[in-house]
Short mmCIF file of C-alpha atoms in Angstrom, two decimals:
data_model
loop_
_atom_site.label_atom_id
_atom_site.label_comp_id
_atom_site.label_asym_id
_atom_site.label_seq_id
_atom_site.Cartn_x
_atom_site.Cartn_y
_atom_site.Cartn_z
CA UNK A 1 -0.02 0.01 0.04
CA UNK A 2 1.14 3.58 -0.68
CA UNK A 3 2.89 5.14 2.20
CA UNK A 4 0.69 8.27 2.00
CA UNK A 5 -2.51 6.13 2.58
CA UNK A 6 -1.11 3.58 5.05
CA UNK A 7 -2.05 4.25 8.74
CA UNK A 8 0.13 3.87 11.85
CA UNK A 9 -0.58 0.98 14.13
CA UNK A 10 -0.81 3.16 17.23
CA UNK A 11 -2.75 6.36 17.72
CA UNK A 12 -3.03 9.15 20.37
CA UNK A 13 -5.54 8.85 23.13
CA UNK A 14 -7.12 12.27 23.47
CA UNK A 15 -8.51 11.44 26.86
CA UNK A 16 -5.04 10.74 28.28
CA UNK A 17 -3.15 13.44 26.29
CA UNK A 18 -2.58 15.61 29.39
CA UNK A 19 -0.49 13.60 31.85
CA UNK A 20 -0.61 16.53 34.40
CA UNK A 21 -4.27 16.11 35.04
CA UNK A 22 -3.63 14.05 38.06
CA UNK A 23 -2.10 17.12 39.65
CA UNK A 24 -5.04 19.27 38.46
CA UNK A 25 -2.59 21.09 36.01
CA UNK A 26 -2.97 21.86 32.39
CA UNK A 27 0.82 21.44 31.85
CA UNK A 28 4.04 21.55 33.86
CA UNK A 29 3.76 25.09 35.20
CA UNK A 30 7.51 25.51 35.73
CA UNK A 31 10.14 26.45 33.17
CA UNK A 32 12.61 23.83 32.06
CA UNK A 33 15.28 26.51 31.77
CA UNK A 34 14.56 29.27 34.28
CA UNK A 35 15.97 32.27 32.42
CA UNK A 36 13.78 35.14 31.39
CA UNK A 37 13.15 36.10 27.83
CA UNK A 38 10.90 39.04 27.64
CA UNK A 39 10.10 38.36 23.97
CA UNK A 40 8.89 34.80 24.55
CA UNK A 41 5.18 34.16 23.95
CA UNK A 42 5.03 31.75 26.88
CA UNK A 43 4.23 33.32 30.18
CA UNK A 44 6.47 30.95 32.13
CA UNK A 45 9.48 32.22 30.24
CA UNK A 46 8.75 35.88 29.60
CA UNK A 47 8.58 37.10 33.19
CA UNK A 48 4.84 37.82 33.14
CA UNK A 49 4.25 35.23 36.08
CA UNK A 50 5.59 37.40 38.78
CA UNK A 51 5.01 37.43 42.52
CA UNK A 52 5.25 41.09 43.49
CA UNK A 53 5.33 40.46 47.23
CA UNK A 54 8.74 38.68 46.99
CA UNK A 55 10.47 41.97 46.05
CA UNK A 56 8.11 44.38 47.87
CA UNK A 57 10.86 45.94 49.97
CA UNK A 58 13.17 46.49 46.94
CA UNK A 59 10.29 48.08 44.93
CA UNK A 60 9.27 50.40 47.77
CA UNK A 61 12.78 51.77 47.94
CA UNK A 62 13.09 52.20 44.26
CA UNK A 63 9.67 53.78 43.98
CA UNK A 64 10.36 56.20 46.89
CA UNK A 65 13.78 57.37 45.61
CA UNK A 66 13.17 57.34 41.83
CA UNK A 67 9.57 56.95 40.58
CA UNK A 68 7.89 59.23 42.97
CA UNK A 69 10.45 62.04 42.79
CA UNK A 70 9.48 64.72 40.36
CA UNK A 71 11.70 64.94 37.30
CA UNK A 72 11.61 68.73 37.71
CA UNK A 73 13.52 68.38 40.96
CA UNK A 74 17.07 69.32 39.89
CA UNK A 75 18.41 66.85 42.59
CA UNK A 76 16.44 63.79 41.36
CA UNK A 77 18.65 60.71 41.16
CA UNK A 78 19.93 60.02 37.71
CA UNK A 79 21.72 56.81 38.39
CA UNK A 80 20.96 53.80 40.66
CA UNK A 81 22.06 50.32 41.23
CA UNK A 82 20.08 47.07 41.80
CA UNK A 83 22.78 45.36 43.80
CA UNK A 84 22.71 41.64 44.31
CA UNK A 85 23.97 40.61 47.79
CA UNK A 86 24.17 36.94 47.02
CA UNK A 87 27.37 35.24 45.70
CA UNK A 88 25.58 32.13 44.59
CA UNK A 89 25.58 33.27 40.91
CA UNK A 90 22.84 34.09 38.43
CA UNK A 91 19.07 33.45 38.93
CA UNK A 92 18.09 35.61 41.84
CA UNK A 93 15.18 37.24 40.05
CA UNK A 94 16.73 40.59 38.90
CA UNK A 95 15.72 40.14 35.32
CA UNK A 96 12.10 39.36 36.24
CA UNK A 97 12.14 42.40 38.58
CA UNK A 98 13.41 44.78 35.82
CA UNK A 99 11.10 43.41 33.07
CA UNK A 100 8.10 43.75 35.31
CA UNK A 101 9.23 47.24 36.53
CA UNK A 102 9.40 48.28 32.83
CA UNK A 103 5.91 47.00 32.12
CA UNK A 104 4.55 48.75 35.23
CA UNK A 105 6.06 52.23 34.30
CA UNK A 106 4.86 51.95 30.69
CA UNK A 107 1.41 50.95 31.72
CA UNK A 108 0.49 54.55 32.47
CA UNK A 109 3.91 56.14 31.72
CA UNK A 110 4.54 56.56 35.40
CA UNK A 111 1.74 59.06 35.80
CA UNK A 112 -0.01 56.87 38.34
CA UNK A 113 3.25 56.02 40.12
CA UNK A 114 4.32 59.66 40.51
CA UNK A 115 0.92 61.19 41.26
CA UNK A 116 0.86 62.86 37.83
CA UNK A 117 4.13 64.65 38.35
CA UNK A 118 6.09 62.53 35.88
CA UNK A 119 5.34 61.28 32.40
CA UNK A 120 8.06 58.75 31.79
CA UNK A 121 8.61 55.75 29.54
CA UNK A 122 10.91 52.90 30.39
CA UNK A 123 13.20 50.77 28.31
CA UNK A 124 15.11 47.56 29.17
CA UNK A 125 18.16 46.01 27.63
CA UNK A 126 20.88 43.49 28.39
CA UNK A 127 24.27 43.74 26.59
CA UNK A 128 25.54 40.65 24.92
CA UNK A 129 28.48 38.82 26.45
CA UNK A 130 31.82 37.59 25.03
CA UNK A 131 33.40 41.08 24.83
CA UNK A 132 30.98 42.44 22.25
CA UNK A 133 30.49 45.69 24.27
CA UNK A 134 33.69 47.15 25.36
CA UNK A 135 33.19 50.86 24.30
CA UNK A 136 30.61 53.36 25.37
CA UNK A 137 29.64 53.92 21.73
CA UNK A 138 28.72 50.18 21.45
CA UNK A 139 26.70 50.43 24.67
CA UNK A 140 24.79 53.36 23.09
CA UNK A 141 23.94 51.13 20.16
CA UNK A 142 22.18 48.76 22.53
CA UNK A 143 20.52 51.76 24.22
CA UNK A 144 19.07 52.96 20.91
CA UNK A 145 17.99 49.52 19.85
CA UNK A 146 16.00 49.34 23.04
CA UNK A 147 14.24 52.61 22.19
CA UNK A 148 13.36 51.21 18.79
CA UNK A 149 12.04 47.96 20.35
CA UNK A 150 9.82 49.95 22.73
CA UNK A 151 8.20 51.80 19.71
CA UNK A 152 8.43 54.96 21.75
CA UNK A 153 9.50 57.08 18.70
CA UNK A 154 6.46 55.98 16.74
CA UNK A 155 4.33 57.00 19.74
CA UNK A 156 5.99 60.42 19.89
CA UNK A 157 5.54 60.99 16.17
CA UNK A 158 1.81 60.25 16.55
CA UNK A 159 1.46 62.41 19.60
CA UNK A 160 3.12 65.34 17.89
CA UNK A 161 0.94 65.01 14.74
CA UNK A 162 -2.25 64.56 16.69
CA UNK A 163 -1.62 67.78 18.72
CA UNK A 164 -0.59 69.70 15.60
CA UNK A 165 -3.77 68.71 13.77
CA UNK A 166 -5.81 69.52 16.86
CA UNK A 167 -4.29 73.12 16.87
CA UNK A 168 -4.91 73.47 13.09
CA UNK A 169 -8.52 72.25 13.53
CA UNK A 170 -9.93 68.90 12.51
CA UNK A 171 -12.40 70.36 9.98
CA UNK A 172 -14.78 67.49 8.91
CA UNK A 173 -12.58 64.75 10.30
CA UNK A 174 -14.09 63.13 13.35
CA UNK A 175 -11.20 61.86 15.49
CA UNK A 176 -13.42 59.86 17.79
CA UNK A 177 -14.79 57.87 14.88
CA UNK A 178 -11.36 57.18 13.36
CA UNK A 179 -9.37 56.36 16.47
CA UNK A 180 -10.65 53.57 18.62
CA UNK A 181 -7.61 53.40 21.00
CA UNK A 182 -4.18 54.76 21.75
CA UNK A 183 -2.64 52.02 19.67
CA UNK A 184 -4.92 52.93 16.83
CA UNK A 185 -3.79 56.49 16.91
CA UNK A 186 -0.13 55.48 16.71
CA UNK A 187 -0.70 53.01 13.96
CA UNK A 188 -2.75 55.48 11.70
CA UNK A 189 -0.75 58.65 12.37
CA UNK A 190 2.49 56.84 11.33
CA UNK A 191 1.03 55.16 8.21
CA UNK A 192 1.65 57.19 4.91
CA UNK A 193 -1.39 55.88 2.99
CA UNK A 194 -3.84 56.31 5.76
CA UNK A 195 -2.54 59.75 6.52
CA UNK A 196 -2.82 60.92 2.90
CA UNK A 197 -6.35 59.49 2.54
CA UNK A 198 -7.82 60.79 5.72
CA UNK A 199 -5.99 63.85 7.18
CA UNK A 200 -7.28 67.16 5.74
CA UNK A 201 -3.79 68.72 5.73
CA UNK A 202 -0.44 68.19 3.91
CA UNK A 203 2.17 66.67 6.08
CA UNK A 204 4.24 69.89 5.49
CA UNK A 205 1.54 72.00 7.22
CA UNK A 206 1.39 69.62 10.19
CA UNK A 207 5.22 69.43 10.50
CA UNK A 208 5.52 73.25 10.47
CA UNK A 209 3.01 73.41 13.25
CA UNK A 210 4.96 70.72 15.20
CA UNK A 211 8.18 72.73 14.81
CA UNK A 212 6.59 75.71 16.51
CA UNK A 213 7.34 73.77 19.80
CA UNK A 214 10.31 75.57 21.31
CA UNK A 215 11.97 72.24 22.35
CA UNK A 216 12.45 71.42 18.62
CA UNK A 217 14.16 74.83 17.70
CA UNK A 218 17.62 73.54 17.75
CA UNK A 219 17.29 70.35 15.79
CA UNK A 220 19.99 69.79 13.15
CA UNK A 221 18.98 70.12 9.47
CA UNK A 222 19.21 66.34 8.91
CA UNK A 223 17.05 65.33 11.85
CA UNK A 224 14.53 62.76 10.46
CA UNK A 225 11.41 64.70 11.36
CA UNK A 226 12.38 67.65 9.13
CA UNK A 227 12.04 65.49 6.09
CA UNK A 228 8.41 65.83 6.38
CA UNK A 229 8.72 69.38 5.28
CA UNK A 230 9.41 68.07 1.73
CA UNK A 231 6.70 67.25 -0.62
CA UNK A 232 7.76 64.19 -2.57
CA UNK A 233 8.68 61.88 0.35
CA UNK A 234 6.69 59.44 2.40
CA UNK A 235 5.55 60.24 5.93
CA UNK A 236 8.56 59.87 8.30
CA UNK A 237 8.40 56.83 10.54
CA UNK A 238 10.37 55.24 13.37
CA UNK A 239 12.22 53.26 10.68
CA UNK A 240 13.63 56.52 9.25
CA UNK A 241 14.98 57.33 12.71
CA UNK A 242 16.61 53.79 12.88
CA UNK A 243 18.20 54.24 9.42
CA UNK A 244 19.42 57.71 10.40
CA UNK A 245 21.13 56.42 13.58
CA UNK A 246 22.75 53.63 11.64
CA UNK A 247 24.18 56.12 9.21
CA UNK A 248 26.01 58.16 11.86
CA UNK A 249 29.66 57.29 11.80
CA UNK A 250 30.93 59.93 14.20
CA UNK A 251 30.68 58.98 17.87
CA UNK A 252 30.16 62.52 19.09
CA UNK A 253 27.31 63.11 16.64
CA UNK A 254 25.79 59.82 17.65
CA UNK A 255 25.86 60.84 21.35
CA UNK A 256 24.35 64.27 20.49
CA UNK A 257 21.56 62.58 18.61
CA UNK A 258 20.64 60.28 21.53
CA UNK A 259 21.47 62.47 24.50
CA UNK A 260 20.33 65.91 23.03
CA UNK A 261 18.20 65.81 20.00
CA UNK A 262 16.12 62.73 20.95
CA UNK A 263 15.69 64.16 24.44
CA UNK A 264 14.26 67.36 23.05
CA UNK A 265 12.01 65.31 20.67
CA UNK A 266 10.70 63.26 23.61
CA UNK A 267 10.08 66.47 25.64
CA UNK A 268 8.20 68.04 22.77
CA UNK A 269 5.95 64.98 22.78
CA UNK A 270 4.99 65.52 26.47
CA UNK A 271 7.49 63.22 28.28
CA UNK A 272 9.73 64.56 31.06
CA UNK A 273 11.90 61.61 31.64
CA UNK A 274 12.78 57.97 30.99
CA UNK A 275 13.86 55.01 33.21
CA UNK A 276 16.60 52.98 31.39
CA UNK A 277 16.90 49.57 32.91
CA UNK A 278 20.20 47.85 32.24
CA UNK A 279 20.58 44.07 33.11
CA UNK A 280 23.70 41.86 33.12
CA UNK A 281 25.95 44.95 33.31
CA UNK A 282 28.95 42.75 34.35
CA UNK A 283 29.13 41.57 30.74
CA UNK A 284 30.73 44.90 29.92
CA UNK A 285 33.67 45.28 32.44
CA UNK A 286 34.31 41.55 32.34
CA UNK A 287 36.07 41.96 29.05
CA UNK A 288 37.43 45.49 29.39
CA UNK A 289 40.95 46.58 30.02
CA UNK A 290 41.65 48.94 32.80
CA UNK A 291 41.76 51.87 30.30
CA UNK A 292 38.44 50.83 28.74
CA UNK A 293 36.76 50.66 32.13
CA UNK A 294 37.91 54.17 32.90
CA UNK A 295 36.94 55.57 29.52
CA UNK A 296 33.46 53.95 29.86
CA UNK A 297 32.90 55.50 33.24
CA UNK A 298 34.07 58.90 32.07
CA UNK A 299 31.69 58.89 29.11
CA UNK A 300 28.86 57.69 31.36
CA UNK A 301 29.55 60.60 33.64
CA UNK A 302 29.56 62.99 30.73
CA UNK A 303 26.19 62.07 29.31
CA UNK A 304 24.56 61.85 32.73
CA UNK A 305 26.03 64.73 34.71
CA UNK A 306 28.50 67.28 33.38
CA UNK A 307 28.58 67.10 29.58
CA UNK A 308 27.20 69.58 27.12
CA UNK A 309 24.27 67.25 26.18
CA UNK A 310 20.68 68.20 27.07
CA UNK A 311 20.41 65.08 29.07
CA UNK A 312 23.47 66.14 31.25
CA UNK A 313 21.68 69.43 31.95
CA UNK A 314 18.23 68.13 33.01
CA UNK A 315 18.67 64.36 33.72
CA UNK A 316 16.02 63.10 31.34
CA UNK A 317 17.38 59.47 31.26
CA UNK A 318 17.48 57.84 34.64
CA UNK A 319 19.71 54.68 34.57
CA UNK A 320 19.01 51.75 36.88
CA UNK A 321 21.85 49.20 36.49
CA UNK A 322 21.66 45.58 37.86
CA UNK A 323 24.92 44.47 39.40
CA UNK A 324 25.77 40.97 40.46
CA UNK A 325 27.64 40.55 43.68
CA UNK A 326 31.34 41.30 43.24
CA UNK A 327 30.92 43.46 40.19
CA UNK A 328 31.34 46.79 42.15
CA UNK A 329 34.88 45.67 43.12
CA UNK A 330 35.71 44.87 39.56
CA UNK A 331 35.10 48.39 38.41
CA UNK A 332 35.66 50.37 41.58
CA UNK A 333 39.15 51.71 40.64
CA UNK A 334 38.00 52.90 37.19
CA UNK A 335 34.86 54.34 38.73
CA UNK A 336 36.98 56.31 41.20
CA UNK A 337 39.51 57.53 38.65
CA UNK A 338 36.65 58.77 36.45
CA UNK A 339 35.31 60.89 39.24
CA UNK A 340 32.12 58.84 39.53
CA UNK A 341 32.68 57.57 43.09
CA UNK A 342 32.13 61.09 44.38
CA UNK A 343 29.01 61.56 42.40
CA UNK A 344 27.34 58.08 42.66
CA UNK A 345 29.20 55.67 44.85
CA UNK A 346 29.25 52.17 43.58
CA UNK A 347 30.75 50.77 46.78
CA UNK A 348 28.19 52.28 49.18
CA UNK A 349 26.01 50.22 51.34
CA UNK A 350 22.23 49.62 51.21
CA UNK A 351 21.52 52.71 53.23
CA UNK A 352 22.37 54.93 50.26
CA UNK A 353 19.30 56.17 48.39
CA UNK A 354 20.64 55.06 44.97
CA UNK A 355 21.43 51.53 45.93
CA UNK A 356 18.70 48.89 46.22
CA UNK A 357 19.99 45.78 47.70
CA UNK A 358 18.63 42.57 46.24
CA UNK A 359 18.51 40.14 49.05
CA UNK A 360 18.27 36.34 48.93
CA UNK A 361 14.70 35.08 49.28
CA UNK A 362 13.22 33.29 52.25
CA UNK A 363 11.19 30.09 52.69
CA UNK A 364 7.94 32.13 52.74
CA UNK A 365 8.97 33.69 49.46
CA UNK A 366 9.71 30.33 47.88
CA UNK A 367 6.19 29.06 48.89
CA UNK A 368 4.56 32.07 47.32
CA UNK A 369 6.61 31.73 44.17
CA UNK A 370 5.59 28.07 43.66
CA UNK A 371 1.97 28.83 44.44
CA UNK A 372 2.01 31.61 41.86
CA UNK A 373 3.15 29.33 39.11
CA UNK A 374 0.80 26.55 40.05
CA UNK A 375 -2.26 28.78 40.04
CA UNK A 376 -1.39 30.06 36.51
CA UNK A 377 -1.81 26.53 35.13
CA UNK A 378 -4.70 24.96 37.04
CA UNK A 379 -6.95 22.74 34.91
CA UNK A 380 -10.61 23.93 34.82
CA UNK A 381 -12.24 25.25 37.98
CA UNK A 382 -9.92 24.30 40.88
CA UNK A 383 -10.95 24.75 44.47
CA UNK A 384 -8.27 22.50 46.18
CA UNK A 385 -5.13 23.30 48.06
CA UNK A 386 -3.23 26.12 46.31
CA UNK A 387 0.09 24.30 46.78
CA UNK A 388 -1.01 20.85 45.50
CA UNK A 389 0.74 18.66 44.52
CA UNK A 390 3.36 20.27 46.78
CA UNK A 391 3.07 21.32 50.35
CA UNK A 392 4.82 23.96 52.33
CA UNK A 393 7.41 21.57 53.85
CA UNK A 394 8.33 19.95 50.49
CA UNK A 395 8.68 23.43 48.94
CA UNK A 396 11.01 24.57 51.85
CA UNK A 397 13.21 21.39 51.17
CA UNK A 398 13.34 22.36 47.51
CA UNK A 399 14.23 25.93 48.27
CA UNK A 400 17.02 24.98 50.64
CA UNK A 401 18.46 22.36 48.26
CA UNK A 402 18.35 25.12 45.60
CA UNK A 403 20.30 27.61 47.82
CA UNK A 404 17.39 29.90 47.80
CA UNK A 405 18.05 30.65 44.21
CA UNK A 406 14.86 31.41 42.24
CA UNK A 407 16.00 29.86 38.98
CA UNK A 408 17.03 26.70 40.67
CA UNK A 409 13.80 26.54 42.65
CA UNK A 410 11.78 26.73 39.49
CA UNK A 411 13.86 24.23 37.53
CA UNK A 412 13.80 21.72 40.39
CA UNK A 413 10.08 22.21 40.72
CA UNK A 414 9.73 21.42 37.14
CA UNK A 415 11.80 18.25 37.42
CA UNK A 416 9.95 17.17 40.52
CA UNK A 417 6.51 17.40 38.68
CA UNK A 418 7.93 15.07 36.07
CA UNK A 419 9.48 12.82 38.73
CA UNK A 420 6.12 12.70 40.72
CA UNK A 421 4.17 11.80 37.56
CA UNK A 422 6.65 9.15 36.41
CA UNK A 423 6.67 7.67 39.97
CA UNK A 424 2.83 7.68 40.05
CA UNK A 425 2.99 9.73 43.19
CA UNK A 426 -0.26 11.16 44.41
CA UNK A 427 1.55 14.16 45.86
CA UNK A 428 4.97 15.70 45.89
CA UNK A 429 5.63 15.50 49.64
CA UNK A 430 8.82 15.65 51.78
CA UNK A 431 9.65 11.97 51.20
CA UNK A 432 9.40 12.30 47.42
CA UNK A 433 11.43 15.51 47.36
CA UNK A 434 14.10 13.85 49.57
CA UNK A 435 14.17 10.82 47.20
CA UNK A 436 14.59 13.06 44.22
CA UNK A 437 17.56 15.00 45.62
CA UNK A 438 19.16 11.85 46.87
CA UNK A 439 18.94 10.42 43.29
CA UNK A 440 20.33 13.69 41.85
CA UNK A 441 23.36 13.61 44.12
CA UNK A 442 24.15 10.14 42.78
CA UNK A 443 24.27 11.34 39.19
CA UNK A 444 27.80 11.65 37.93
CA UNK A 445 28.85 15.27 36.89
CA UNK A 446 29.40 14.26 33.23
CA UNK A 447 25.86 12.79 33.17
CA UNK A 448 24.16 15.87 34.61
CA UNK A 449 22.10 18.12 32.44
CA UNK A 450 23.91 21.40 31.60
CA UNK A 451 21.82 24.56 32.21
CA UNK A 452 22.22 28.03 33.59
CA UNK A 453 20.94 27.07 37.04
CA UNK A 454 22.62 23.66 37.15
CA UNK A 455 26.10 24.76 36.35
CA UNK A 456 28.55 25.50 39.17
CA UNK A 457 28.08 28.83 40.78
CA UNK A 458 30.72 31.54 40.09
CA UNK A 459 32.05 33.20 43.16
CA UNK A 460 32.62 36.77 42.01
CA UNK A 461 34.35 37.80 45.19
CA UNK A 462 37.11 35.24 44.49
CA UNK A 463 37.31 36.32 40.82
CA UNK A 464 37.94 39.87 42.00
CA UNK A 465 40.78 38.72 44.32
CA UNK A 466 42.38 36.78 41.46
CA UNK A 467 42.42 39.77 39.20
CA UNK A 468 44.16 41.93 41.78
#
């Protein structure tokens, strides 16, 4: 018989397709590799499953010293550190914290968080490792790419055009009928075809009205927005800003574009600040020479504090940098030589306003974490124990065997769900957990699965001593 017509001798059983039903779960709720990828469509990987109470103290300090302070205050903090106090390596939850902080800020552009005193957007980025980011110019490339990814330039173009048309008068155009949401405004007012077919003004007229804003009076002649003054070109979009940035070969001009001209552009659109969240910062100094570390710190000081850039004058961009334990000592000398230690100490303790210590979690935190993931994947209407198939004692054992490392807790929970099902266990109690870890310790190192959370921890304190 033809292979395309022949049937397989076995088939799937739809009733038994979900092996996690015995635990009242739609699937294994825990990630196999507990590292956050904000772009992932799966909530267990993109950081959207987040237990706020675990980092309540850290958030309160950050909100009090950054988010709730008016940007108009000349003494507002422009640089802060999310400083990990644990030397057990990666996986303590900093990435989830930063990603969710960015989402929280962008939800209402910080207006709700600052009692309407600030309208700020937030961006997040993590530099690649392997020595790909040794210079400040390369760092700015990542910074700008994060701006593009956030779509904030498109939003600002839409805001400026909407306000300009409003000042000119809508004529017969009914804005409420054409725009169903904020997203709809952005999409339509940055679309060349829709703009030409619906807006009762030429783009030149609208751009001239936009340029009456005093914040845009010093834009260079080649700034992308000014191309809308010409007749035979398409409506300028965020892509034109991206292409313009890529075309800049001179480092000083690149810095002026990002830290002066874009700042004025954002201010013209109604924003008075931005929170720039930088993760995995150690990937930069890890591969820098002593001179490169110093140059980087000097340029950071220049764009944030005492340069000729607009950002240096008003502090539009507020940097929050995540530091793993030991990293401050890796860059302390360069930081001091660059004059940054006097401005924003990197070696200060947790009492300093700009340093938010990221502490190791507790047993109670671990129980809340596991509960959060379980409840996200309950099958149907579930009214049983929130911790089932685990219990508080078994979770505590998992947490302690994971050195209170969030990534390891989640990955071990994933493995234990599989272990429990394969063992036909009715629940994952203390005995089962003990048996699992006993079996794990018997596995030879070369047979163990390699992953971020299963590889040996790197003691950064020892690494610093070795470099001295």
